[in-house]
Short mmCIF file of C-alpha atoms in Angstrom, two decimals:
data_model
loop_
_atom_site.label_atom_id
_atom_site.label_comp_id
_atom_site.label_asym_id
_atom_site.label_seq_id
_atom_site.Cartn_x
_atom_site.Cartn_y
_atom_site.Cartn_z
CA MET A 1 2.25 -28.32 -32.57
CA LYS A 2 0.06 -25.85 -30.74
CA LEU A 3 0.58 -22.22 -31.77
CA ILE A 4 1.55 -19.73 -29.09
CA ASN A 5 -1.39 -17.54 -28.11
CA LYS A 6 -0.76 -14.03 -29.42
CA GLN A 7 -2.51 -12.32 -26.51
CA HIS A 8 -0.42 -14.26 -23.99
CA VAL A 9 2.77 -13.14 -25.72
CA VAL A 10 1.61 -9.52 -25.72
CA PHE A 11 0.57 -9.79 -22.08
CA GLY A 12 3.87 -11.35 -21.04
CA SER A 13 5.88 -8.73 -22.93
CA MET A 14 3.81 -5.94 -21.44
CA VAL A 15 4.21 -7.17 -17.86
CA LEU A 16 7.94 -7.66 -18.40
CA MET A 17 8.24 -4.05 -19.52
CA GLN A 18 6.24 -2.92 -16.49
CA ILE A 19 8.55 -4.84 -14.14
CA VAL A 20 11.58 -3.28 -15.84
CA LEU A 21 10.08 0.15 -15.12
CA ILE A 22 9.46 -0.79 -11.49
CA LEU A 23 13.09 -1.90 -11.18
CA PHE A 24 14.21 1.37 -12.77
CA TRP A 25 12.45 3.33 -10.05
CA ALA A 26 13.49 0.87 -7.35
CA PHE A 27 17.15 1.57 -8.10
CA ARG A 28 16.40 5.29 -7.68
CA LYS A 29 14.86 4.78 -4.25
CA GLU A 30 17.34 6.40 -1.84
CA GLY A 31 16.06 5.59 1.60
CA PHE A 32 13.18 4.40 3.73
CA HIS A 33 9.88 5.96 4.69
CA VAL A 34 9.36 5.80 8.45
CA ASP A 35 6.65 3.14 8.00
CA GLU A 36 9.05 1.00 5.97
CA LEU A 37 11.51 0.96 8.86
CA TRP A 38 8.58 0.02 11.09
CA THR A 39 8.04 -2.90 8.70
CA PHE A 40 11.57 -4.18 9.30
CA GLY A 41 11.34 -3.49 13.02
CA LEU A 42 8.08 -5.34 13.52
CA ALA A 43 9.29 -8.21 11.36
CA ASN A 44 12.81 -8.63 12.73
CA SER A 45 13.17 -7.23 16.25
CA LEU A 46 13.05 -9.86 18.97
CA TYR A 47 9.94 -9.26 21.07
CA GLN A 48 10.21 -5.48 20.62
CA PRO A 49 7.40 -3.94 18.56
CA SER A 50 8.93 -0.45 18.71
CA LEU A 51 12.13 1.31 19.69
CA PHE A 52 10.37 2.75 22.73
CA TRP A 53 8.65 -0.49 23.78
CA ASN A 54 8.42 -0.82 27.59
CA GLY A 55 10.28 2.45 28.01
CA ALA A 56 13.42 1.21 26.23
CA MET A 57 14.40 4.79 25.35
CA ASP A 58 13.60 6.41 28.69
CA GLY A 59 16.44 7.61 30.89
CA THR A 60 19.11 5.61 29.12
CA VAL A 61 21.83 5.83 26.50
CA LEU A 62 21.19 3.97 23.24
CA ARG A 63 24.06 2.25 21.44
CA PRO A 64 24.35 1.45 17.69
CA ASP A 65 23.56 -2.24 18.28
CA PHE A 66 20.20 -1.21 19.73
CA PHE A 67 19.10 0.13 16.35
CA LYS A 68 20.70 -2.67 14.36
CA SER A 69 18.91 -5.34 16.40
CA TYR A 70 15.61 -3.58 15.86
CA LEU A 71 15.85 -3.56 12.06
CA GLN A 72 17.82 -6.71 11.30
CA VAL A 73 17.57 -10.39 12.11
CA ASP A 74 20.22 -11.05 14.72
CA PRO A 75 22.51 -14.04 14.09
CA GLY A 76 20.95 -17.13 15.64
CA GLU A 77 17.45 -15.58 15.67
CA ALA A 78 16.33 -16.46 12.15
CA PHE A 79 12.76 -17.63 11.49
CA ARG A 80 11.51 -16.49 14.89
CA PHE A 81 7.92 -16.26 13.75
CA ASP A 82 6.80 -16.34 17.38
CA SER A 83 8.44 -12.95 17.84
CA VAL A 84 6.70 -11.59 14.73
CA ILE A 85 3.31 -12.68 16.09
CA TYR A 86 4.10 -11.05 19.44
CA ASN A 87 5.16 -7.79 17.81
CA LEU A 88 2.06 -7.63 15.63
CA SER A 89 -0.15 -8.50 18.59
CA ASN A 90 1.04 -5.20 20.01
CA ASP A 91 0.64 -3.23 16.81
CA ALA A 92 -2.25 -2.15 14.59
CA HIS A 93 -1.75 -4.57 11.70
CA PRO A 94 -2.28 -8.28 11.05
CA PRO A 95 0.88 -10.39 10.69
CA LEU A 96 0.97 -12.03 7.23
CA TYR A 97 3.09 -9.45 5.38
CA PHE A 98 5.53 -9.14 8.27
CA LEU A 99 5.92 -12.91 8.46
CA ILE A 100 6.91 -12.86 4.79
CA ILE A 101 9.44 -10.06 5.32
CA HIS A 102 10.92 -11.83 8.35
CA ALA A 103 11.25 -15.08 6.39
CA ILE A 104 13.19 -13.26 3.66
CA CYS A 105 15.38 -11.33 6.08
CA SER A 106 16.14 -14.57 7.96
CA PHE A 107 18.21 -15.70 4.98
CA PHE A 108 20.36 -12.56 5.36
CA PRO A 109 20.93 -12.08 9.12
CA GLY A 110 22.70 -8.94 10.25
CA THR A 111 21.77 -6.98 7.12
CA ILE A 112 19.02 -4.73 5.83
CA SER A 113 18.25 -3.90 2.22
CA LYS A 114 15.39 -2.29 0.32
CA TRP A 115 15.38 -5.33 -1.96
CA TYR A 116 14.16 -7.58 0.87
CA GLY A 117 10.83 -5.78 0.54
CA ILE A 118 10.80 -4.69 -3.09
CA ILE A 119 11.39 -8.15 -4.60
CA PRO A 120 8.36 -9.76 -2.88
CA ASN A 121 6.26 -6.72 -3.80
CA ILE A 122 7.19 -7.22 -7.45
CA MET A 123 6.12 -10.85 -7.12
CA PHE A 124 2.78 -9.67 -5.71
CA PHE A 125 2.49 -7.25 -8.63
CA LEU A 126 3.07 -10.08 -11.08
CA LEU A 127 0.36 -12.17 -9.41
CA ILE A 128 -2.03 -9.20 -9.50
CA GLN A 129 -1.50 -8.86 -13.23
CA LEU A 130 -2.09 -12.58 -13.80
CA VAL A 131 -5.33 -12.61 -11.79
CA LEU A 132 -6.47 -9.28 -13.24
CA TYR A 133 -5.89 -10.56 -16.78
CA SER A 134 -7.69 -13.82 -16.04
CA LEU A 135 -10.69 -11.95 -14.63
CA SER A 136 -10.55 -9.47 -17.48
CA ARG A 137 -10.76 -12.26 -20.04
CA ARG A 138 -13.91 -13.51 -18.32
CA ILE A 139 -15.59 -10.10 -18.20
CA ILE A 140 -14.39 -8.69 -21.54
CA SER A 141 -15.41 -10.83 -24.48
CA ASN A 142 -12.69 -9.61 -26.84
CA SER A 143 -9.34 -11.19 -25.97
CA ASP A 144 -7.41 -8.20 -27.35
CA THR A 145 -9.23 -5.52 -25.36
CA ALA A 146 -9.00 -7.77 -22.28
CA LEU A 147 -5.40 -6.55 -22.10
CA LEU A 148 -6.60 -3.04 -21.20
CA PRO A 149 -7.01 -3.49 -17.39
CA PRO A 150 -3.49 -4.89 -16.77
CA LEU A 151 -2.18 -2.28 -19.20
CA LEU A 152 -3.79 0.58 -17.28
CA PHE A 153 -2.78 -0.72 -13.87
CA GLY A 154 0.74 -1.85 -14.71
CA PHE A 155 1.80 1.47 -16.23
CA SER A 156 0.15 3.59 -13.56
CA PRO A 157 2.29 5.44 -11.00
CA ALA A 158 0.47 3.43 -8.32
CA ALA A 159 1.95 0.17 -9.59
CA VAL A 160 5.44 1.58 -9.13
CA SER A 161 4.80 3.43 -5.87
CA PHE A 162 3.33 0.45 -4.05
CA SER A 163 5.93 -1.93 -5.46
CA ILE A 164 8.82 0.08 -4.03
CA TYR A 165 6.96 0.95 -0.81
CA ILE A 166 7.89 -1.76 1.67
CA ARG A 167 4.48 -2.16 3.22
CA MET A 168 1.58 -4.56 2.75
CA TYR A 169 -0.40 -2.56 0.21
CA MET A 170 0.61 -4.45 -2.93
CA LEU A 171 -0.27 -7.69 -1.15
CA ALA A 172 -3.60 -6.14 -0.11
CA MET A 173 -4.38 -5.28 -3.74
CA LEU A 174 -3.63 -8.89 -4.63
CA ALA A 175 -6.01 -10.10 -1.93
CA VAL A 176 -8.83 -7.87 -3.23
CA ILE A 177 -8.51 -8.84 -6.88
CA VAL A 178 -8.38 -12.53 -5.93
CA CYS A 179 -11.56 -12.08 -3.86
CA CYS A 180 -13.23 -10.42 -6.86
CA TYR A 181 -12.05 -13.24 -9.10
CA PHE A 182 -13.70 -15.87 -6.93
CA GLN A 183 -16.79 -13.69 -6.48
CA TYR A 184 -17.26 -13.63 -10.26
CA ARG A 185 -16.76 -17.36 -10.60
CA TYR A 186 -19.20 -18.03 -7.75
CA LEU A 187 -21.88 -15.81 -9.25
CA PHE A 188 -21.60 -16.62 -12.93
CA GLU A 189 -19.83 -19.95 -13.35
CA ASN A 190 -20.61 -22.57 -10.73
CA SER A 191 -21.70 -21.55 -7.25
CA ARG A 192 -21.69 -25.13 -6.00
CA ASP A 193 -18.12 -25.98 -7.05
CA PRO A 194 -16.23 -26.79 -3.81
CA LYS A 195 -13.01 -25.38 -5.29
CA ILE A 196 -14.66 -21.99 -5.83
CA LEU A 197 -16.08 -21.99 -2.29
CA ILE A 198 -12.64 -22.82 -0.89
CA GLY A 199 -11.22 -19.99 -3.00
CA VAL A 200 -13.82 -17.58 -1.60
CA PHE A 201 -12.95 -18.62 1.96
CA LEU A 202 -9.15 -18.58 1.59
CA SER A 203 -8.97 -15.31 -0.34
CA ALA A 204 -11.07 -13.58 2.31
CA PHE A 205 -9.16 -15.13 5.22
CA PHE A 206 -5.71 -14.27 3.87
CA GLY A 207 -6.98 -10.79 3.04
CA TYR A 208 -7.87 -10.25 6.69
CA MET A 209 -4.37 -11.36 7.62
CA VAL A 210 -2.88 -8.69 5.34
CA HIS A 211 -4.74 -5.56 6.45
CA TYR A 212 -7.74 -4.85 8.63
CA TYR A 213 -9.33 -2.70 5.93
CA MET A 214 -9.95 -6.00 4.14
CA PHE A 215 -12.83 -6.47 6.57
CA ILE A 216 -14.39 -3.36 5.05
CA THR A 217 -13.78 -4.66 1.55
CA MET A 218 -15.22 -8.09 2.25
CA PHE A 219 -18.22 -6.62 4.04
CA PHE A 220 -19.27 -4.77 0.90
CA ILE A 221 -18.37 -7.65 -1.42
CA ALA A 222 -20.44 -10.05 0.68
CA LEU A 223 -23.31 -7.59 1.17
CA PHE A 224 -23.85 -6.81 -2.49
CA THR A 225 -23.14 -10.35 -3.65
CA CYS A 226 -25.83 -11.69 -1.35
CA LEU A 227 -28.25 -8.91 -2.33
CA TYR A 228 -27.69 -9.72 -6.01
CA LEU A 229 -28.33 -13.40 -5.39
CA LEU A 230 -31.48 -12.61 -3.43
CA ILE A 231 -32.75 -10.40 -6.25
CA LYS A 232 -32.11 -13.31 -8.61
CA HIS A 233 -34.05 -15.57 -6.18
CA SER A 234 -30.92 -17.68 -5.58
CA TYR A 235 -31.60 -17.92 -1.87
CA THR A 236 -29.52 -21.01 -1.24
CA SER A 237 -26.49 -19.54 -3.03
CA ALA A 238 -26.83 -16.33 -1.03
CA LEU A 239 -26.97 -18.29 2.20
CA ILE A 240 -23.94 -20.38 1.30
CA TYR A 241 -21.87 -17.35 0.27
CA GLY A 242 -22.81 -15.46 3.42
CA CYS A 243 -21.95 -18.43 5.61
CA VAL A 244 -18.55 -18.86 3.92
CA ILE A 245 -17.68 -15.19 4.51
CA ILE A 246 -18.85 -15.33 8.14
CA ALA A 247 -16.77 -18.48 8.63
CA SER A 248 -13.71 -16.72 7.19
CA VAL A 249 -14.17 -13.87 9.68
CA LEU A 250 -14.56 -16.22 12.63
CA VAL A 251 -11.50 -18.24 11.65
CA ALA A 252 -9.48 -15.03 11.26
CA PHE A 253 -10.45 -13.94 14.78
CA ALA A 254 -9.63 -17.40 16.11
CA VAL A 255 -6.23 -17.51 14.42
CA PHE A 256 -5.29 -13.94 15.36
CA PRO A 257 -7.49 -12.83 18.29
CA ASN A 258 -5.72 -9.48 18.52
CA ALA A 259 -7.61 -8.45 15.37
CA VAL A 260 -10.67 -7.63 17.48
CA GLU A 261 -8.69 -5.41 19.84
CA SER A 262 -6.80 -3.74 16.99
CA MET A 263 -9.98 -2.85 15.11
CA PHE A 264 -12.17 -1.82 18.02
CA GLY A 265 -10.11 -1.20 21.09
CA ASN A 266 -6.82 0.66 20.59
CA GLY A 267 -5.74 4.22 19.99
CA TYR A 268 -4.88 3.63 16.36
CA THR A 269 -8.54 3.27 15.47
CA SER A 270 -9.72 6.18 17.60
CA GLY A 271 -9.47 8.48 14.58
CA ALA A 272 -11.86 6.28 12.66
CA LYS A 273 -14.35 6.28 15.52
CA SER A 274 -14.03 9.97 16.37
CA ALA A 275 -16.97 12.24 15.76
CA LEU A 276 -15.54 14.24 12.88
CA PRO A 277 -18.11 16.53 11.27
CA LEU A 278 -19.55 15.47 7.95
CA GLU A 279 -17.73 18.31 6.18
CA ALA A 280 -14.37 17.05 7.46
CA ARG A 281 -15.15 13.51 6.31
CA ALA A 282 -16.16 14.80 2.88
CA GLU A 283 -12.96 16.84 2.67
CA ARG A 284 -10.93 13.70 3.42
CA VAL A 285 -12.68 11.80 0.66
CA LEU A 286 -12.11 14.62 -1.84
CA SER A 287 -8.45 15.03 -0.87
CA THR A 288 -7.89 11.29 -1.20
CA ALA A 289 -9.60 11.28 -4.61
CA LEU A 290 -7.20 13.96 -5.83
CA LEU A 291 -4.28 11.82 -4.69
CA SER A 292 -5.74 8.84 -6.52
CA ILE A 293 -5.79 10.87 -9.72
CA ASN A 294 -2.02 11.05 -9.44
CA ASP A 295 -1.87 7.31 -8.80
CA LEU A 296 -4.16 5.99 -11.53
CA ALA A 297 -4.75 8.82 -14.01
CA PHE A 298 -1.04 9.60 -14.42
CA GLY A 299 -1.48 12.92 -12.61
CA PHE A 300 -3.96 14.33 -15.16
CA ARG A 301 -7.44 15.29 -13.96
CA TRP A 302 -8.81 15.24 -17.50
CA ILE A 303 -7.89 11.55 -17.75
CA ALA A 304 -9.72 10.83 -14.50
CA PHE A 305 -12.74 12.69 -15.89
CA LEU A 306 -12.46 10.71 -19.13
CA TYR A 307 -12.38 7.45 -17.14
CA LEU A 308 -15.54 8.47 -15.32
CA VAL A 309 -17.38 9.44 -18.50
CA ILE A 310 -16.38 6.20 -20.26
CA VAL A 311 -17.65 4.09 -17.35
CA ILE A 312 -20.96 5.96 -17.03
CA VAL A 313 -21.64 5.88 -20.77
CA ALA A 314 -20.72 2.19 -21.01
CA LEU A 315 -22.98 1.24 -18.10
CA PHE A 316 -25.87 3.25 -19.53
CA ALA A 317 -25.37 1.72 -22.97
CA GLY A 318 -25.10 -1.77 -21.51
CA PHE A 319 -28.37 -1.55 -19.58
CA ARG A 320 -30.10 0.05 -22.55
CA SER A 321 -28.96 -2.77 -24.81
CA LEU A 322 -30.15 -5.48 -22.41
CA ARG A 323 -33.50 -3.77 -21.98
CA ARG A 324 -33.97 -3.47 -25.75
CA GLN A 325 -33.19 -7.16 -26.19
CA ARG A 326 -35.77 -8.13 -23.59
CA VAL A 327 -38.44 -5.86 -25.10
CA ASP A 328 -37.81 -7.29 -28.58
CA GLY A 329 -38.03 -10.82 -27.24
CA ALA A 330 -34.45 -11.56 -28.20
CA ILE A 331 -32.33 -13.96 -26.22
CA VAL A 332 -30.01 -12.04 -23.92
CA GLU A 333 -26.45 -13.35 -24.08
CA ASP A 334 -25.58 -14.72 -20.65
CA THR A 335 -21.95 -13.64 -20.92
CA LYS A 336 -22.83 -10.01 -21.68
CA ALA A 337 -25.37 -9.86 -18.89
CA ALA A 338 -22.91 -11.47 -16.49
CA SER A 339 -20.19 -9.00 -17.45
CA LEU A 340 -22.47 -6.01 -17.00
CA HIS A 341 -23.84 -7.22 -13.68
CA SER A 342 -20.36 -8.07 -12.45
CA VAL A 343 -19.03 -4.61 -13.33
CA VAL A 344 -21.98 -2.97 -11.61
CA LEU A 345 -21.32 -4.99 -8.45
CA LEU A 346 -17.60 -4.22 -8.56
CA SER A 347 -18.31 -0.52 -9.11
CA ILE A 348 -20.65 -0.34 -6.12
CA VAL A 349 -18.25 -2.29 -3.90
CA SER A 350 -15.28 -0.15 -4.94
CA LEU A 351 -17.11 3.12 -4.38
CA CYS A 352 -18.42 2.06 -0.98
CA PHE A 353 -14.98 0.89 0.13
CA TYR A 354 -13.35 4.01 -1.29
CA PHE A 355 -15.66 6.43 0.51
CA VAL A 356 -15.65 4.57 3.82
CA SER A 357 -11.90 3.93 3.98
CA ALA A 358 -11.04 7.48 2.90
CA ALA A 359 -13.44 8.91 5.48
CA VAL A 360 -12.21 6.84 8.43
CA SER A 361 -8.48 6.51 7.65
CA PRO A 362 -6.17 8.03 10.27
CA TRP A 363 -4.33 10.10 7.66
CA ILE A 364 -5.12 11.51 4.23
CA SER A 365 -3.22 9.15 1.95
CA SER A 366 -4.02 7.13 -1.15
CA ARG A 367 -2.49 4.03 0.43
CA TYR A 368 -5.67 3.48 2.43
CA VAL A 369 -7.82 3.26 -0.70
CA CYS A 370 -5.36 1.63 -3.11
CA PHE A 371 -6.79 -1.82 -2.32
CA VAL A 372 -9.34 -1.40 -5.13
CA TYR A 373 -7.00 0.14 -7.71
CA PRO A 374 -6.75 -3.02 -9.87
CA VAL A 375 -10.54 -3.33 -9.71
CA LEU A 376 -10.98 0.27 -10.85
CA CYS A 377 -8.67 -0.42 -13.80
CA LEU A 378 -10.77 -3.50 -14.60
CA ILE A 379 -13.93 -1.38 -14.62
CA VAL A 380 -12.40 1.28 -16.88
CA GLY A 381 -10.97 -1.37 -19.21
CA TRP A 382 -14.34 -3.12 -19.47
CA ALA A 383 -16.09 0.19 -20.19
CA ALA A 384 -13.67 1.12 -22.97
CA ALA A 385 -13.94 -2.39 -24.49
CA ALA A 386 -17.75 -2.28 -24.28
CA LEU A 387 -17.93 1.06 -26.09
CA VAL A 388 -15.60 -0.21 -28.80
CA GLU A 389 -17.76 -3.30 -29.26
CA SER A 390 -21.05 -1.40 -29.31
CA SER A 391 -19.74 1.02 -31.94
CA SER A 392 -19.25 -1.85 -34.42
CA ILE A 393 -15.73 -0.68 -35.19
CA GLU A 394 -14.62 -4.28 -35.65
CA ARG A 395 -16.96 -4.67 -38.64
CA ARG A 396 -15.92 -1.41 -40.28
CA PHE A 397 -12.17 -1.93 -40.47
CA SER A 398 -9.85 -4.73 -41.46
CA ASN A 399 -8.03 -6.86 -38.92
CA VAL A 400 -4.73 -5.27 -39.94
CA THR A 401 -6.07 -1.79 -39.30
CA LEU A 402 -7.56 -2.81 -35.97
CA SER A 403 -4.30 -4.48 -34.91
CA PHE A 404 -2.38 -1.32 -35.80
CA VAL A 405 -4.81 0.88 -33.87
CA GLY A 406 -4.69 -1.49 -30.90
CA ALA A 407 -0.90 -1.52 -30.86
CA ALA A 408 -0.78 2.27 -31.16
CA THR A 409 -3.23 2.58 -28.25
CA MET A 410 -1.12 0.32 -26.07
CA VAL A 411 2.03 2.27 -26.91
CA ALA A 412 0.25 5.58 -26.19
CA ILE A 413 -0.97 4.36 -22.80
CA ALA A 414 2.50 3.03 -21.97
CA MET A 415 4.13 6.34 -22.92
CA LEU A 416 1.51 8.26 -20.96
CA GLY A 417 2.18 6.02 -17.99
CA ILE A 418 5.92 6.54 -18.18
CA ALA A 419 5.39 10.29 -18.40
CA GLY A 420 3.05 10.18 -15.41
CA GLN A 421 5.48 8.10 -13.39
CA SER A 422 8.21 10.71 -13.82
CA SER A 423 6.39 13.12 -11.51
CA ASN A 424 3.96 10.97 -9.53
CA VAL A 425 5.93 8.00 -8.18
CA LEU A 426 5.92 8.05 -4.37
CA TYR A 427 8.27 6.75 -1.67
CA LEU A 428 11.55 7.40 -3.48
CA ILE A 429 12.69 9.29 -0.33
CA ALA A 430 14.89 11.69 -2.30
CA GLY A 431 17.69 13.21 -0.25
CA ALA A 432 18.08 10.26 2.11
CA GLU A 433 21.50 9.34 0.72
CA ASP A 434 22.76 12.92 1.13
CA ASN A 435 21.48 12.96 4.70
CA LEU A 436 23.25 9.72 5.53
CA SER A 437 26.46 11.06 3.98
CA ALA A 438 26.17 14.24 6.06
CA VAL A 439 25.82 12.16 9.23
CA VAL A 440 28.68 9.82 8.31
CA ASN A 441 30.97 12.77 7.57
CA GLU A 442 30.20 14.36 10.93
CA CYS A 443 30.62 11.05 12.76
CA GLU A 444 34.23 10.72 11.62
CA GLY A 445 34.98 12.45 14.88
CA ASP A 446 33.61 11.78 18.36
CA THR A 447 29.92 12.54 17.92
CA ASP A 448 26.79 11.73 19.89
CA ALA A 449 23.17 12.31 18.94
CA PHE A 450 20.26 13.83 20.82
CA PHE A 451 16.71 13.14 19.75
CA ILE A 452 14.44 15.80 21.23
CA SER A 453 10.75 15.31 20.48
CA TYR A 454 7.44 14.40 22.05
CA ASN A 455 7.01 11.79 19.31
CA TYR A 456 9.50 9.03 20.01
CA PHE A 457 8.18 6.95 17.11
CA LYS A 458 9.82 9.43 14.75
CA LEU A 459 13.27 8.30 15.85
CA THR A 460 12.48 5.11 13.92
CA SER A 461 12.96 7.12 10.71
CA LYS A 462 16.52 7.91 11.78
CA SER A 463 17.39 4.42 13.02
CA ILE A 464 19.82 3.77 10.16
CA GLU A 465 21.60 7.10 10.64
CA ALA A 466 21.62 6.52 14.40
CA GLN A 467 23.87 3.49 13.98
CA ASN A 468 26.76 5.83 13.13
CA PHE A 469 26.83 7.63 16.48
CA ASP A 470 28.68 6.60 19.61
CA GLU A 471 25.58 7.22 21.71
CA VAL A 472 22.00 8.36 21.17
CA ILE A 473 20.03 10.09 23.92
CA ALA A 474 16.30 10.75 23.59
CA ASP A 475 14.07 13.05 25.60
CA VAL A 476 11.29 15.62 25.34
CA PRO A 477 11.74 19.33 24.40
CA THR A 478 11.21 20.76 27.88
CA GLU A 479 13.72 22.24 30.27
CA GLU A 480 13.44 19.15 32.46
CA GLY A 481 13.80 16.84 29.47
CA ILE A 482 16.91 18.63 28.22
CA GLU A 483 18.45 18.58 31.68
CA SER A 484 17.75 14.85 31.83
CA ALA A 485 19.43 14.34 28.45
CA LEU A 486 22.46 16.37 29.55
CA GLY A 487 22.69 14.26 32.66
CA ARG A 488 23.28 11.20 30.45
CA TYR A 489 25.76 13.02 28.20
CA ASP A 490 29.23 12.40 29.60
CA ASP A 491 31.35 13.24 26.56
CA ASP A 492 32.93 16.37 25.18
CA GLY A 493 32.27 15.55 21.51
CA ASP A 494 29.95 17.37 19.12
CA ILE A 495 26.23 16.70 19.16
CA VAL A 496 23.91 16.07 16.23
CA LEU A 497 20.43 16.98 17.42
CA TYR A 498 17.34 15.56 15.74
CA THR A 499 13.97 17.21 16.27
CA ASP A 500 10.64 17.65 14.51
CA ASP A 501 10.22 21.16 15.95
CA PRO A 502 10.55 23.61 13.02
CA ASN A 503 11.30 26.44 15.49
CA ALA A 504 14.01 24.58 17.39
CA LEU A 505 16.70 27.14 16.54
CA SER A 506 14.73 29.80 18.37
CA THR A 507 13.35 27.68 21.21
CA PHE A 508 15.33 24.97 23.01
CA ILE A 509 18.54 24.68 20.96
CA PRO A 510 19.94 28.00 22.30
CA PHE A 511 19.16 26.82 25.83
CA LEU A 512 20.88 23.48 25.20
CA ALA A 513 23.90 25.14 23.61
CA ASN A 514 24.19 27.56 26.50
CA ARG A 515 24.17 24.68 28.98
CA LEU A 516 26.98 23.09 26.97
CA GLY A 517 28.95 26.34 27.03
CA THR A 518 28.94 26.97 23.29
CA ASP A 519 27.34 29.33 20.82
CA GLU A 520 28.27 27.35 17.72
CA TYR A 521 25.17 25.65 16.41
CA GLY A 522 23.08 25.46 13.26
CA PRO A 523 21.69 23.04 10.67
CA LEU A 524 23.90 20.02 10.03
CA PRO A 525 25.72 20.81 6.76
CA GLY A 526 24.29 18.87 3.83
CA TYR A 527 21.21 17.72 5.76
CA GLN A 528 17.62 18.38 4.72
CA VAL A 529 14.08 17.45 5.72
CA ILE A 530 12.95 14.54 3.53
CA GLN A 531 9.47 13.27 2.67
CA ASP A 532 9.23 10.43 5.17
CA GLU A 533 6.27 11.94 7.11
CA THR A 534 8.32 12.80 10.20
CA ASP A 535 9.54 16.36 9.40
CA CYS A 536 12.72 15.68 11.37
CA MET A 537 15.71 17.96 10.86
CA ALA A 538 19.27 17.52 12.12
CA TYR A 539 21.28 20.31 13.76
CA LEU A 540 24.95 20.40 14.74
CA ILE A 541 26.08 21.74 18.11
CA LYS A 542 29.83 22.22 18.21
CA VAL A 543 31.09 21.33 21.66
CA SER A 544 34.71 20.26 21.16
#
């Protein structure tokens, strides 16, 4: 009977613990970030990419069913993938993730739940760990230290944040690590194996269908892979790899032609193409790097510095060792050379992607650079394992001692990760439940809602709360806009007013209250501004 592999048991137990931690934080998630509600809207609304599509909010009164239909799959409209494609053709993202969300929601028509997005993200996390561990075992010769990369990534705040964030970023990380997996196998195992070539093509293609930043990632992966092959005089292999990547791009454009327009022709990408000064670009990169420290280094800058030192020292020691072997006429171990070269390629690709994506992203956020997080953990894990191996620790201590030290290290990293998660997990949307309760309590009477803002997209963040009102009226914060809103208000009930104007109590709210013949207004009791990137506050105007 074949004995169970010890490393596989440790790996499985470790990943199980990481998933338990993700579930712990998932249960604490109170509400939805505005982009998460966009996820459900794009996936489930019937030929309506946004609440304000084709002027749907202009000059009209919105009913609760309007918001429900936007977020949920209507009965009889399940598995309408044609609608998903239409919605994404009028958005700034490719459709794969939204097709997955719509398929899941189609089994539960008329409902919305955070678990419809969190459960698939956890599945993507599990697949990331499996691929990361498989690649780690190829790059790191010691099967015990090969556990380091999935250990570092799985206990990082990033693993939790992007598992509970109902967007495509966990799937994008999966796409990147799979691309790196097939890159390694193409370069150092068998470049002519048709299965590997198919893997290269499919991983790139599906990556493009997850997020357009995958084009940036694959550009650098392909560029430096081909340059490496050319340096090694493997001209045919370089040509084949380049052709496969070009074919994947062409097929992606053929399957989803809107990708070209989304990347080069709409307003969403104007920020990336704008002529920001070099100093502003550099500031974006630095600000994003500080956010990534919270994501991967558990919020501690000294850990990020330690990671950097370990990688630099390991790379220097690795090249020095290979050079000494060549000078002495010794036979260089192919596996060690392959590991070192692979890590160098991955480091260059990750840095190039990191700098470019951080510099051109529309907002300063770590979610635009998180694609390479598992790869960065792989690099750090390899560096730590390489330093341990080069120090000859394994020959100085007994196996029992080494096992104890290894177990203690894993426990320490896990505890450090848990401590870092306590203050660095994102997208919990604290306060959302209290806000919903405040709205529900006020709506026990006859209450309408006004949404006064120049940014109609922000009403999406309140689309669950909006289902509790009799009517919702949206307009802009000008005298004409308020008069237009009042013209559609034909009730004598109280008004809950949403706005992203922090000075609303001293600007247009007094004017609106005066037109309604009341001086009773103020913040809605129990309501607060939450971290959903909209800065919307709710105010109560007592009319009745």
